[in-house]
Coordinates of C-alpha atoms and ligand atoms in Angstrom, one line a residue:
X1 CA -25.6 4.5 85.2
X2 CA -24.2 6.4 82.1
X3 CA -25.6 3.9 79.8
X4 CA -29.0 3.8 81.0
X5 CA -29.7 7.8 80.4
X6 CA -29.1 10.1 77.7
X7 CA -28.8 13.8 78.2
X8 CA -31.1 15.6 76.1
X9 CA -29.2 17.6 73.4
X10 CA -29.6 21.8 73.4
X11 CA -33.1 22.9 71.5
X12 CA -34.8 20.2 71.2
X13 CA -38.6 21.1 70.0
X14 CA -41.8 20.6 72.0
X15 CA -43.1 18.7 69.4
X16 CA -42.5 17.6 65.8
X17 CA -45.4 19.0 63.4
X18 CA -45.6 19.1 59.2
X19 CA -44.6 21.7 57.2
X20 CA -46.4 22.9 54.5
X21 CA -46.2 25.7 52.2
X22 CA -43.6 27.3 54.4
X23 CA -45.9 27.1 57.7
X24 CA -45.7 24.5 60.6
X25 CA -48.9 22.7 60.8
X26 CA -50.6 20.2 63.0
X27 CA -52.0 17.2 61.5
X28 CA -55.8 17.8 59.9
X29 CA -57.4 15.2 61.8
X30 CA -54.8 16.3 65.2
X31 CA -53.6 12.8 65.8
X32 CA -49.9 12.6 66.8
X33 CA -47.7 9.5 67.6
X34 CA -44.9 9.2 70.5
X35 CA -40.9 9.0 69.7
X36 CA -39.2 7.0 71.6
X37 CA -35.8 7.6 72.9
X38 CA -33.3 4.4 72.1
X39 CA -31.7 4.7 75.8
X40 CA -34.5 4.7 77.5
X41 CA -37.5 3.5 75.4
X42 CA -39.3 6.5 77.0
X43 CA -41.5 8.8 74.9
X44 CA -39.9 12.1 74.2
X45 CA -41.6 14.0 71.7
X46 CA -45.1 13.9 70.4
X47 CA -44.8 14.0 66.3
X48 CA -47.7 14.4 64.1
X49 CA -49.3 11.8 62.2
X50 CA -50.3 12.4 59.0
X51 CA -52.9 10.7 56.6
X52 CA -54.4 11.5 52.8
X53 CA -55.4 15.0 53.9
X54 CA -52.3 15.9 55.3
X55 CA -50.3 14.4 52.0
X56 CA -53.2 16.1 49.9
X57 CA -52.2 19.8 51.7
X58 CA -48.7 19.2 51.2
X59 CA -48.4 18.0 47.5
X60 CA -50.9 20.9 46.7
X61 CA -48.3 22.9 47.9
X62 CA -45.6 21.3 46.2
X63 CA -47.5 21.1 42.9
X64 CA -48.3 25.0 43.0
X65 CA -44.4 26.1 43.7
X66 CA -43.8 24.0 40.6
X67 CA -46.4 25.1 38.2
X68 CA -46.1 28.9 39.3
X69 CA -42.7 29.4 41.3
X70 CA -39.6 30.5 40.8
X71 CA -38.0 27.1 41.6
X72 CA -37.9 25.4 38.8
X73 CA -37.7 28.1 36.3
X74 CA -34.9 29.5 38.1
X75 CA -31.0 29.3 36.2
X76 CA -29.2 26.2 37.6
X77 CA -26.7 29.0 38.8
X78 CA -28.7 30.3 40.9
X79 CA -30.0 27.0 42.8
X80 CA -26.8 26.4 42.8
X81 CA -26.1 28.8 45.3
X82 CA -29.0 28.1 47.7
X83 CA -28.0 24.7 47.6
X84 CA -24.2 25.8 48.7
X85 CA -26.2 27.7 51.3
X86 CA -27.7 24.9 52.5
X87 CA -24.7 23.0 52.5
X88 CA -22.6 25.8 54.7
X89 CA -25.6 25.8 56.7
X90 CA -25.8 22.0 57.5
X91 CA -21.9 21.9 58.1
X92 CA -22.2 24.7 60.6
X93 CA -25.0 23.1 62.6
X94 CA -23.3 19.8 62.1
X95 CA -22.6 19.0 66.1
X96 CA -26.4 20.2 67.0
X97 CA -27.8 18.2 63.9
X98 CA -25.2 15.1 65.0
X99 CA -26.8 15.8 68.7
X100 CA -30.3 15.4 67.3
X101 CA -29.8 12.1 65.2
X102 CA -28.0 10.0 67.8
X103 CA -30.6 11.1 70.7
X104 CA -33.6 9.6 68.8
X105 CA -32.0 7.3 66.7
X106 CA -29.0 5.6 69.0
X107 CA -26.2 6.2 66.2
X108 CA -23.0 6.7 68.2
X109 CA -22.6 10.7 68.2
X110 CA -19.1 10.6 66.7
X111 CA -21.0 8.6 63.4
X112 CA -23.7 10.5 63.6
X113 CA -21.0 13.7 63.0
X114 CA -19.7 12.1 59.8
X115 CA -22.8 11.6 58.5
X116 CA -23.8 15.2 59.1
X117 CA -20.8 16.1 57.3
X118 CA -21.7 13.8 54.1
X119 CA -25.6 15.4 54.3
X120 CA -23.6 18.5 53.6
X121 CA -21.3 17.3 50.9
X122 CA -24.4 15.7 49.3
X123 CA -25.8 19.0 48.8
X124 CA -22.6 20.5 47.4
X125 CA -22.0 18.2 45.1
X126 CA -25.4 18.9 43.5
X127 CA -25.5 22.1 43.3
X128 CA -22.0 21.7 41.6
X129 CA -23.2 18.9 39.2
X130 CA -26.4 21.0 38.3
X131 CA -24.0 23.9 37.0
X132 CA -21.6 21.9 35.0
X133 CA -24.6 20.0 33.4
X134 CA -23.9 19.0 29.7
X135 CA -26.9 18.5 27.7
X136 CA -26.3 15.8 24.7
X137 CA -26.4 16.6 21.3
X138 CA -26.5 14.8 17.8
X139 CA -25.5 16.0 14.5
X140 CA -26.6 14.0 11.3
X141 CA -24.7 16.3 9.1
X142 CA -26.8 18.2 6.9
X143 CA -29.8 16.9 7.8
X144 CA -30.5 17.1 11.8
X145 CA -29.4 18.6 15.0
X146 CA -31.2 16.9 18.0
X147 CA -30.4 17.9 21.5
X148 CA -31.8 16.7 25.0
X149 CA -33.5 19.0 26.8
X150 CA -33.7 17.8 30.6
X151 CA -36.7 19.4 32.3
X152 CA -38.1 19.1 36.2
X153 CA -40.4 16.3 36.5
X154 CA -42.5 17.9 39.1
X155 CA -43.6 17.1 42.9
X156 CA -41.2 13.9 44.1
X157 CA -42.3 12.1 46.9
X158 CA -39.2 10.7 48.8
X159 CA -39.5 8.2 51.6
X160 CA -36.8 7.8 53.8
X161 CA -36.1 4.8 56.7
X162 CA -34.8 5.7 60.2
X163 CA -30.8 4.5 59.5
X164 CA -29.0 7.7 59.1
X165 CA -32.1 9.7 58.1
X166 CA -30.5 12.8 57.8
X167 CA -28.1 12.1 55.4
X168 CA -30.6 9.6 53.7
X169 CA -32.5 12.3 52.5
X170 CA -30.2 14.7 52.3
X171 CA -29.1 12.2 49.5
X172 CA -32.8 12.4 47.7
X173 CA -33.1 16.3 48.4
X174 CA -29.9 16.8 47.3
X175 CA -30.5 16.4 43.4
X176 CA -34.4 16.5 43.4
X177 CA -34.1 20.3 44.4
X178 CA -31.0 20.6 42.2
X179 CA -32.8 19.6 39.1
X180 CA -35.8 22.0 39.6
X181 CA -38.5 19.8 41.3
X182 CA -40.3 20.0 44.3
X183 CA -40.8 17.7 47.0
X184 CA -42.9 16.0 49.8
X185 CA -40.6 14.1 52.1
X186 CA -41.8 11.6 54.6
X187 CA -39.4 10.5 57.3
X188 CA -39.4 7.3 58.8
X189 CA -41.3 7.6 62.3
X190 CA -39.1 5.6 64.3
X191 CA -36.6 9.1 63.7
X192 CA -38.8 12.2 62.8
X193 CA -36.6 14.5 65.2
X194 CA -33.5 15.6 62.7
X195 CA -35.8 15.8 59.6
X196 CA -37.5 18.8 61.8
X197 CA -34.3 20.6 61.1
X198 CA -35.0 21.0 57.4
X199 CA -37.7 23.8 57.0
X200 CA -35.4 26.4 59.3
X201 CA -32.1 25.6 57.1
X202 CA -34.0 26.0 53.6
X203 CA -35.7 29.0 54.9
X204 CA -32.7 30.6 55.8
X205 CA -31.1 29.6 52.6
X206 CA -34.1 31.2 50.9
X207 CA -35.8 28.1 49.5
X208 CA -38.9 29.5 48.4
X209 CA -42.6 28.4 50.7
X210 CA -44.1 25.0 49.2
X211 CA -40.8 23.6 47.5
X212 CA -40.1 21.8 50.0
X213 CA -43.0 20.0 52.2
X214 CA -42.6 17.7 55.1
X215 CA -45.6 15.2 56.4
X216 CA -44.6 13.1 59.6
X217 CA -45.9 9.9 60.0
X218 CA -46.9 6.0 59.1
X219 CA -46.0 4.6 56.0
X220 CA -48.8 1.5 55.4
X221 CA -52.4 1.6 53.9
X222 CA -54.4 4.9 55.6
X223 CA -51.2 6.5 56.3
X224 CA -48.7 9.2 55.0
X225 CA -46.3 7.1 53.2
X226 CA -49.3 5.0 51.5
X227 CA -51.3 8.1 50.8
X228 CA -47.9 9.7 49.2
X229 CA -47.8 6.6 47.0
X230 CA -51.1 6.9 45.8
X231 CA -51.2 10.4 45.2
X232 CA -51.8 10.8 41.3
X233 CA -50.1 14.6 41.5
X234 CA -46.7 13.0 42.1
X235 CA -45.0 11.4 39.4
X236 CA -42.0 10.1 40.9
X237 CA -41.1 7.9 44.3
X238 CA -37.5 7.7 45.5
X239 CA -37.8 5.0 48.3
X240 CA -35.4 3.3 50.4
X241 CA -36.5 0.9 52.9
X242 CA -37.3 -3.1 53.2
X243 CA -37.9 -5.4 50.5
X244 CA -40.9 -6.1 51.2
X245 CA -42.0 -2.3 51.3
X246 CA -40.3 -1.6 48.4
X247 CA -42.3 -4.4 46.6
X248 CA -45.7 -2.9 48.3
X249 CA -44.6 0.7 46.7
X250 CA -43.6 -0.9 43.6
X251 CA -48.0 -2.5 43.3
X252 CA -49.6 1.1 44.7
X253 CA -47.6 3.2 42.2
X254 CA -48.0 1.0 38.6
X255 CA -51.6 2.2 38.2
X256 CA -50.0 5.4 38.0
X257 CA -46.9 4.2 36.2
X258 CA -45.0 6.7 38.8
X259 CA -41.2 6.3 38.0
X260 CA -39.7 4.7 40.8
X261 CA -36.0 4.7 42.6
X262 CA -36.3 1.8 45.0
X263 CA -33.0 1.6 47.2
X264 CA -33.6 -1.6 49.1
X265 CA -31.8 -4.6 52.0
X266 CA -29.0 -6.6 51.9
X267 CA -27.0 -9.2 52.8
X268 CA -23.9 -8.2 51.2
X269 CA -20.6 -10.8 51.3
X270 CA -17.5 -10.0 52.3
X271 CA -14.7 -12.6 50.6
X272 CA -11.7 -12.9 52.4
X273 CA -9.0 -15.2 50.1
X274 CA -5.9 -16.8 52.0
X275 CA -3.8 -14.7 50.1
X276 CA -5.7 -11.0 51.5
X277 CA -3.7 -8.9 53.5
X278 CA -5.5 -10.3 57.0
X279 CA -5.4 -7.5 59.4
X280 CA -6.8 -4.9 56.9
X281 CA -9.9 -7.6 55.7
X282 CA -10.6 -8.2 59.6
X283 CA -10.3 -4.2 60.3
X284 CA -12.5 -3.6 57.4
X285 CA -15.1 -6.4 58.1
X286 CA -15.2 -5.5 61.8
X287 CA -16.0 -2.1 60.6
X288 CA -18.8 -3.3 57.8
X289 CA -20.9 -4.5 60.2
X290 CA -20.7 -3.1 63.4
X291 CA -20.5 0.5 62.2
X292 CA -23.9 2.5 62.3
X293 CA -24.7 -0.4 64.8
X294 CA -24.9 -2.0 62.3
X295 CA -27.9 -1.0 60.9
X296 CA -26.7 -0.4 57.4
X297 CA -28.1 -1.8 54.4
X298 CA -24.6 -2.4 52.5
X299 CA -23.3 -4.2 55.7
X300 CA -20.9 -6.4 55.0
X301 CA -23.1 -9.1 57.0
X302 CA -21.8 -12.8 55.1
X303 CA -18.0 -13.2 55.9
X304 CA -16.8 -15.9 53.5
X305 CA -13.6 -16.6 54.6
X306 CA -10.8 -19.3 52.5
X307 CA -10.3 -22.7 54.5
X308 CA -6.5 -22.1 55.0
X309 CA -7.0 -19.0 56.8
X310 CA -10.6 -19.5 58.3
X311 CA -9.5 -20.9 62.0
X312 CA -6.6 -17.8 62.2
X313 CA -9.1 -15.5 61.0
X314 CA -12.2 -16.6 63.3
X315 CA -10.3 -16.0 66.3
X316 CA -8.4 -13.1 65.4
X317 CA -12.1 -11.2 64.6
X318 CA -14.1 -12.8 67.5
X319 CA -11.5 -11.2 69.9
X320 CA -11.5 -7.6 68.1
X321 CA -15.0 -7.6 68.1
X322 CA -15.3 -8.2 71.6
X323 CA -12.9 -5.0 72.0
X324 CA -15.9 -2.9 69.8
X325 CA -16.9 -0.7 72.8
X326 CA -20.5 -0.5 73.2
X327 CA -21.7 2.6 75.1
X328 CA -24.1 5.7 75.3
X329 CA -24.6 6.9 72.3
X330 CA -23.7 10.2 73.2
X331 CA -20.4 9.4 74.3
X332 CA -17.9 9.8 72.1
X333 CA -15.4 7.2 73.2
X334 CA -18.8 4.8 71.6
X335 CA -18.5 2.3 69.1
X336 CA -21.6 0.6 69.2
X337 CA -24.7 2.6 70.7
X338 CA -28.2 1.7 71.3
X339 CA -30.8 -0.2 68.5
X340 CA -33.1 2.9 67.0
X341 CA -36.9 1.3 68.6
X342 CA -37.8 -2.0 71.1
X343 CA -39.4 -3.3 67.9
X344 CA -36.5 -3.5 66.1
X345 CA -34.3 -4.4 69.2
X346 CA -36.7 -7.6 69.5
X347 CA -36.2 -8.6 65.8
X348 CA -32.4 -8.6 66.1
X349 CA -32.5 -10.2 69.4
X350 CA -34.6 -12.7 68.1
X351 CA -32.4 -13.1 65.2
X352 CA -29.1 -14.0 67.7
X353 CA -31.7 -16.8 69.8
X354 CA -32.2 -18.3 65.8
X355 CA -28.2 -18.5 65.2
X356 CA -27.7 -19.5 68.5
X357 CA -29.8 -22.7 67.2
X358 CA -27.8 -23.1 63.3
X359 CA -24.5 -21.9 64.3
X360 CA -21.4 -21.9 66.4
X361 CA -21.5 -18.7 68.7
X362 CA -17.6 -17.1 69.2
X363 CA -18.7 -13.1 70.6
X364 CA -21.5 -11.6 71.8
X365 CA -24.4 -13.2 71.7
X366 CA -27.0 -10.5 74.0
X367 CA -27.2 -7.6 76.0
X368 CA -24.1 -6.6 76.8
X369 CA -22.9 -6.7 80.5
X370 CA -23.8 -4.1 82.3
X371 CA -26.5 -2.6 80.3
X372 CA -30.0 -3.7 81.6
X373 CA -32.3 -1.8 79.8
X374 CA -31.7 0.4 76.4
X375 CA -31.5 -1.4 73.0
X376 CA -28.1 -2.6 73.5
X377 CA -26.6 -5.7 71.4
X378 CA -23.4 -6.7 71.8
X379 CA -21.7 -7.2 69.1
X380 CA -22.3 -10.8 68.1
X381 CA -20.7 -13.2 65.6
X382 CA -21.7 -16.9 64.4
X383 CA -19.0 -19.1 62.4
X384 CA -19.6 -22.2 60.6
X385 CA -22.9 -20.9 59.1
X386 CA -24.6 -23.5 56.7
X387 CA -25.4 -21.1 53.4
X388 CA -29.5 -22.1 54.1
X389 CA -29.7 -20.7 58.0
X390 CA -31.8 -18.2 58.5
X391 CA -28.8 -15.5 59.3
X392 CA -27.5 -16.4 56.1
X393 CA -30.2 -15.9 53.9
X394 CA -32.3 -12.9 56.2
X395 CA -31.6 -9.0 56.6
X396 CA -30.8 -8.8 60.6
X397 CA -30.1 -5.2 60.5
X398 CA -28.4 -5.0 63.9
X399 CA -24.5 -5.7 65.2
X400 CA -24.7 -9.8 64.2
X401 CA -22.0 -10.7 61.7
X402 CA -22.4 -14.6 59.9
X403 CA -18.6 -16.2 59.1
X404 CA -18.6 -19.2 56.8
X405 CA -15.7 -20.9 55.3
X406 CA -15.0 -21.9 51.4
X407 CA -12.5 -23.6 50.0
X408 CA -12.8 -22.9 46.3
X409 CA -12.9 -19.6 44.5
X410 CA -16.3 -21.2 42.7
X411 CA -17.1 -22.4 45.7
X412 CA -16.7 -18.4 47.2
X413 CA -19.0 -17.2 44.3
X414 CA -21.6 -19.5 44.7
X415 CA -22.3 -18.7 48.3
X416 CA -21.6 -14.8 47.5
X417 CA -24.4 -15.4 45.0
X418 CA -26.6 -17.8 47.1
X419 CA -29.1 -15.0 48.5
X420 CA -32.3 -13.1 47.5
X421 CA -30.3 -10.1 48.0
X422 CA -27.3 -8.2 45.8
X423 CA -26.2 -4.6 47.3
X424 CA -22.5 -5.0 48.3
X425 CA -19.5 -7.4 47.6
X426 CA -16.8 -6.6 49.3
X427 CA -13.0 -8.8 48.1
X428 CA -9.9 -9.0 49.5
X429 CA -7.4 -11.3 47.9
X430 CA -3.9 -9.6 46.2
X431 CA -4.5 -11.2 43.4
X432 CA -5.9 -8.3 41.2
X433 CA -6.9 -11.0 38.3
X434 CA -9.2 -13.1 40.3
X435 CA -10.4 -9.7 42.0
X436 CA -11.8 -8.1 38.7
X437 CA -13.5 -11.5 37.5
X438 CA -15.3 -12.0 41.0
X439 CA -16.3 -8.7 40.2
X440 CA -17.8 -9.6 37.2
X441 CA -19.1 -12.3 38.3
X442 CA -20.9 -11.2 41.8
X443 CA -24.7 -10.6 41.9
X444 CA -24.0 -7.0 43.6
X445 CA -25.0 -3.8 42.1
X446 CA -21.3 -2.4 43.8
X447 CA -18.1 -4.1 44.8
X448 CA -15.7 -3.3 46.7
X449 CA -11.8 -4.7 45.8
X450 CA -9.2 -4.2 49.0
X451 CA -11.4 -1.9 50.7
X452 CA -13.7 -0.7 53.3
X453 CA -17.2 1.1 51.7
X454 CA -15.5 4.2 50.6
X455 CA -17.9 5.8 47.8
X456 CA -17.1 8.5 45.8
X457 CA -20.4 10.5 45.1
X458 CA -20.2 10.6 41.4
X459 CA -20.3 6.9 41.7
X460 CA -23.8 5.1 40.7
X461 CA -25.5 3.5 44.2
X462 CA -28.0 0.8 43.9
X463 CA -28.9 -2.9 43.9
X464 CA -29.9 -6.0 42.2
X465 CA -32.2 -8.4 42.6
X466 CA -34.1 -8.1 45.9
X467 CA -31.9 -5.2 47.0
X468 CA -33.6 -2.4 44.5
X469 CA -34.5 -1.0 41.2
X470 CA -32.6 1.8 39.4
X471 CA -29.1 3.3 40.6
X472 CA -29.0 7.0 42.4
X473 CA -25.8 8.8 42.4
X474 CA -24.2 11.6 40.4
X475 CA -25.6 11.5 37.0
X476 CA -28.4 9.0 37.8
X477 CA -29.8 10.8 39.9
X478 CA -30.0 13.7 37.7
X479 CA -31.6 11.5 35.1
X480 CA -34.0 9.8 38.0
X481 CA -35.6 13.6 38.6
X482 CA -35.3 14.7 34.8
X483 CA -37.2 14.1 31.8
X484 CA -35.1 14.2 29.3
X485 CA -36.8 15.2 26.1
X486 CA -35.5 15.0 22.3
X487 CA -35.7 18.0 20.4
X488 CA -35.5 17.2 16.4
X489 CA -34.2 20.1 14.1
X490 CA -34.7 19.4 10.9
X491 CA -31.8 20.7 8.6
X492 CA -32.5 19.5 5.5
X493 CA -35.5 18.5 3.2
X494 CA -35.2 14.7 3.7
X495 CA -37.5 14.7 6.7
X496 CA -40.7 16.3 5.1
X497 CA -41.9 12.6 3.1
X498 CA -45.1 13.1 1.1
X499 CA -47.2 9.9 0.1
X500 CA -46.1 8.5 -2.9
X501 CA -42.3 8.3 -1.8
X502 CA -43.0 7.3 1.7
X503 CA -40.9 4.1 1.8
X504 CA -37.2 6.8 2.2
X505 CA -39.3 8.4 4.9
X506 CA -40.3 5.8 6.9
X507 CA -37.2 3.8 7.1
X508 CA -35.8 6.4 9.3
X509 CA -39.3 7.0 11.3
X510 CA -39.9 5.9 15.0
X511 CA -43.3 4.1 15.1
Ligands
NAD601 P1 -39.2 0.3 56.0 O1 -39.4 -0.2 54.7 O2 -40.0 -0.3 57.2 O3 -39.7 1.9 56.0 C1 -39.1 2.8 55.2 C2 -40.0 4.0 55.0 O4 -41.1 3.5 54.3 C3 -40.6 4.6 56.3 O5 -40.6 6.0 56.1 C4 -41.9 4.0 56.4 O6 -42.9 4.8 57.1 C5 -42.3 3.9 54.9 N1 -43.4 2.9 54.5 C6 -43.7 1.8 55.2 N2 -44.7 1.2 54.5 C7 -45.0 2.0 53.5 C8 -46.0 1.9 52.4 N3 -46.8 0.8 52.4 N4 -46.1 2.9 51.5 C9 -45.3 3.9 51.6 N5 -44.3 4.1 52.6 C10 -44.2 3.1 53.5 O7 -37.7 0.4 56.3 P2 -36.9 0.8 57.6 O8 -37.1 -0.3 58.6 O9 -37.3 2.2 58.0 O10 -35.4 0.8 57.1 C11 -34.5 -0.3 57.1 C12 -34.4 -0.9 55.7 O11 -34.0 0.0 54.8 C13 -33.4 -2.1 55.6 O12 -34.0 -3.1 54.9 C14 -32.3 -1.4 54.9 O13 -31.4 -2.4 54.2 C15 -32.9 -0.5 54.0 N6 -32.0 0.5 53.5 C16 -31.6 0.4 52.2 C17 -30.6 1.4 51.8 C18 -30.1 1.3 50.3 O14 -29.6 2.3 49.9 N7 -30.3 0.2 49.6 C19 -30.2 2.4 52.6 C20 -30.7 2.4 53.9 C21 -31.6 1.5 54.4

């Protein structure tokens, strides 16, 4: 049966190793872990695990290229073009990259194509951003000129989680290279296999040997990700992941005061008013959560949906989403492939058995029919949620959508607000006045009005509360992997106070 084997894509490596100061290296201690393959829960490639040595190889590397390459001494120009490089690069090899990523992650292949596509654009739009670069600067006529000079921080350690990993760190390589730094990256290990793609694109794009480093592996205590954490050589994190890893990174890197970009869950709303235009909010919303297979941290995972239109609504979207077409991942008819790892399957799964208990069960609901083995859900929504069940209030990760109805546009806010988490919002109403104040009013660090997650890259990306620290995107991510430091010309006499008159001086000092 189709669903129950996938056909290994073209030049697939024997085995996934680290890569460190330009060379592929085995793990210092030898150890490797298996992949697993999403179909088939089979072991298909033997990765390497790394630990402190490893990390301690790979940010001496990384350290080295900074103090004493080219990299980040080099004109943003001429970055600039090795990032373009990389960018043509990535688009060429988009089908075998696409391949790759759906194979060992289950992300239907014609998804896993877009996403390629973005890696690439992520990459052009740095090395475009680096170039046109403005610098601030602050005349006090007469007296001052003061201008910011943005300088590379150094080695970043980026963590990436296994939900479109390529394009997930495309989106932290992107501007930490842009800016001049030089990196460790540590994939997640539930999808090593596309990451393994990076060292042969940057060397062709002539990336200089230890600006980019890659250690495969763990992530808790012992491990890679730990040891990255706690490595006092790297002064800034970018993490996406859990909560609760984020809030583990957050205690390992304060003794260090490491500056930290922590993009983290969700349980993002998605307010449907009676007055929305219904078949684009149910198009959109089927799409917000059952896209990526729905493992998507800005999936739009809470419908709230206005009481005149709730019943209309609820069976309108219970019978699309029974149309979604779950299938081999590889196939490109696919809508909904296979979960990334058994572990995770098991927590969804476990997840629809908990809603099967607090809610009302309209699609889905399991394994889909004729799909006994492979980490298939189908795709599975629960109406009348109560705002305190558990798939309310908890990340599921998978294709399980809650529907709850509201009657009141206070009423909508106050269950939009009522979670630990604040990503996404997603409104549709066509009333564009109660649209921009739920806006203002939702606990999410981005909204979406009328519309399906459509981000324009010079956008910022991030979360409140639970859901992550800092924004990434455009400009913040330049000023995530920049110090910017103030440069004070003095222009005048004013600024050279002697004792005796100090009290002129100091009311214009800094402490
Ligand atoms: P995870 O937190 O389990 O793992 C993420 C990465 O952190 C992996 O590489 C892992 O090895 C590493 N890690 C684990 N423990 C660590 C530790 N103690 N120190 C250092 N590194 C450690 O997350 P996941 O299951 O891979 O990814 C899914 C989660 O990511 C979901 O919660 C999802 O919402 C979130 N996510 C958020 C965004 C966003 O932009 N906000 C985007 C994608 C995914």
């Amino acid at each position: 049966m189709a669903a129950l084997q996938e056909t290994k894509p073209e030049n697939l490596p024997d085995s996934i190793r680290h890569y460190i100061n330009g060379e592929w290296v085995d793990s210092v201690d030898g150890d490797t872990f298996e992949v697993l393959n999403p179909v088939t829960n089979k072991p298909y490639i033997k990765a390497a695990s790394g630990k402190k040595a490893d990390i301690e190889a790979a940010v001496a590397a990384a350290k080295k290229a900074f103090d004493e390459g080219p990299w980040p001494k080099m004109l943003p120009r001429e970055r600039s073009r090795v990032l373009h490089e990389i960018a043509d690069i990535v688009e060429s090899r988009g089908g075998q990259l696409a391949a790759m990523e759906s194979y060992d992650s289950g992300l239907p292949i014609t998804q896993a194509l877009g996403q390629a596509r973005r890696a690439a654009e992520n990459f052009r739009f740095f090395a475009d951003l680096t170039v046109a670069q403005i610098d601030d600067a602050y005349k006090v006529p007469g007296r001052q000129v003061n201008y910011v000079n943005r300088k590379p921080i150094g080695v970043a350690g980026l963590i990436t989680p296994w939900n479109t990993p390529f394009m997930l760190e495309s989106w932290k390589l992107g501007p930490a290279l842009a800016t001049g730094n030089t990196v460790v990256l540590k994939p997640a290990e539930f999808t090593p296999l596309s990451a393994s793609l990076w060292p042969g694109i940057f060397e062709e794009a002539g990336v200089p040997a230890g600006v980019f480093n890659l250690v495969n592996g763990y992530g808790e205590e012992g491990y890679a990700g730990d040891s990255l954490v706690k490595h006092p050589d790297v002064p800034l994190i970018s993490f996406t992941g859990e909560s609760r890893t984020g809030q583990i990174i957050f205690g390992n890197a304060a003794p260090f005061l490491k500056g930290l970009s922590m993009e983290l869950g969700g349980k993002s709303p998605a307010v449907v008013f009676d007055d929305a235009d219904l078949e684009g909010a149910i198009n959109a919303t089927i799409f917000g959560v059952f896209s990526l297979n729905g493992e998507r941290c800005t999936a739009g995972s809470r419908i709230l949906v206005q009481r005149g239109i709730y019943d209309e609504f609820v069976e309108r979207y219970a019978a699309q989403a029974k149309r979604v077409k779950v299938g081999p991942p590889s196939d490109p008819s696919t809508e909904v492939g296979a979960l990334v790892h058994p572990e995770h399957y098991e927590k969804v799964m476990s997840y629809v058995e908990i809603g099967k208990q607090e809610a009302r069960l309209v699609a889905g609901g399991g394994r889909p029919e004729g799909f006994e083995t492979g980490n298939y859900v189908a795709p599975t929504v629960f109406v009348d949620v109560k705002p305190d069940a558990r798939i309310f209030q908890e990340e599921i990760f998978g294709p399980v959508v809650a529907i709850t109805p509201f009657d009141t546009e206070e009423e909508a806010l106050e269950l939009a607000n009522n979670t630990r988490y604040g990503l996404a919002a997603y409104i549709w109403t066509s009333d564009l006045k109660r649209a921009h104040n739920f806006a203002q009013n939702v606990e999410a660090g981005m909204v979406w009005l009328n519309s399906n997650n459509v981000r324009d890259l010079r956008t910022p990306f991030g979360g409140v509360k639970a859901s992550g620290l800092g924004h990434e995107g455009g400009y913040r991510s330049i000023d995530f992997y920049t110090d910017q430091q103030a440069v004070h010309i003095n222009l005048g006499e004013v600024h050279n106070p002697v004792f005796g008159k100090q009290e002129d001086a100091v009311e214009k000092m800094d402490a």
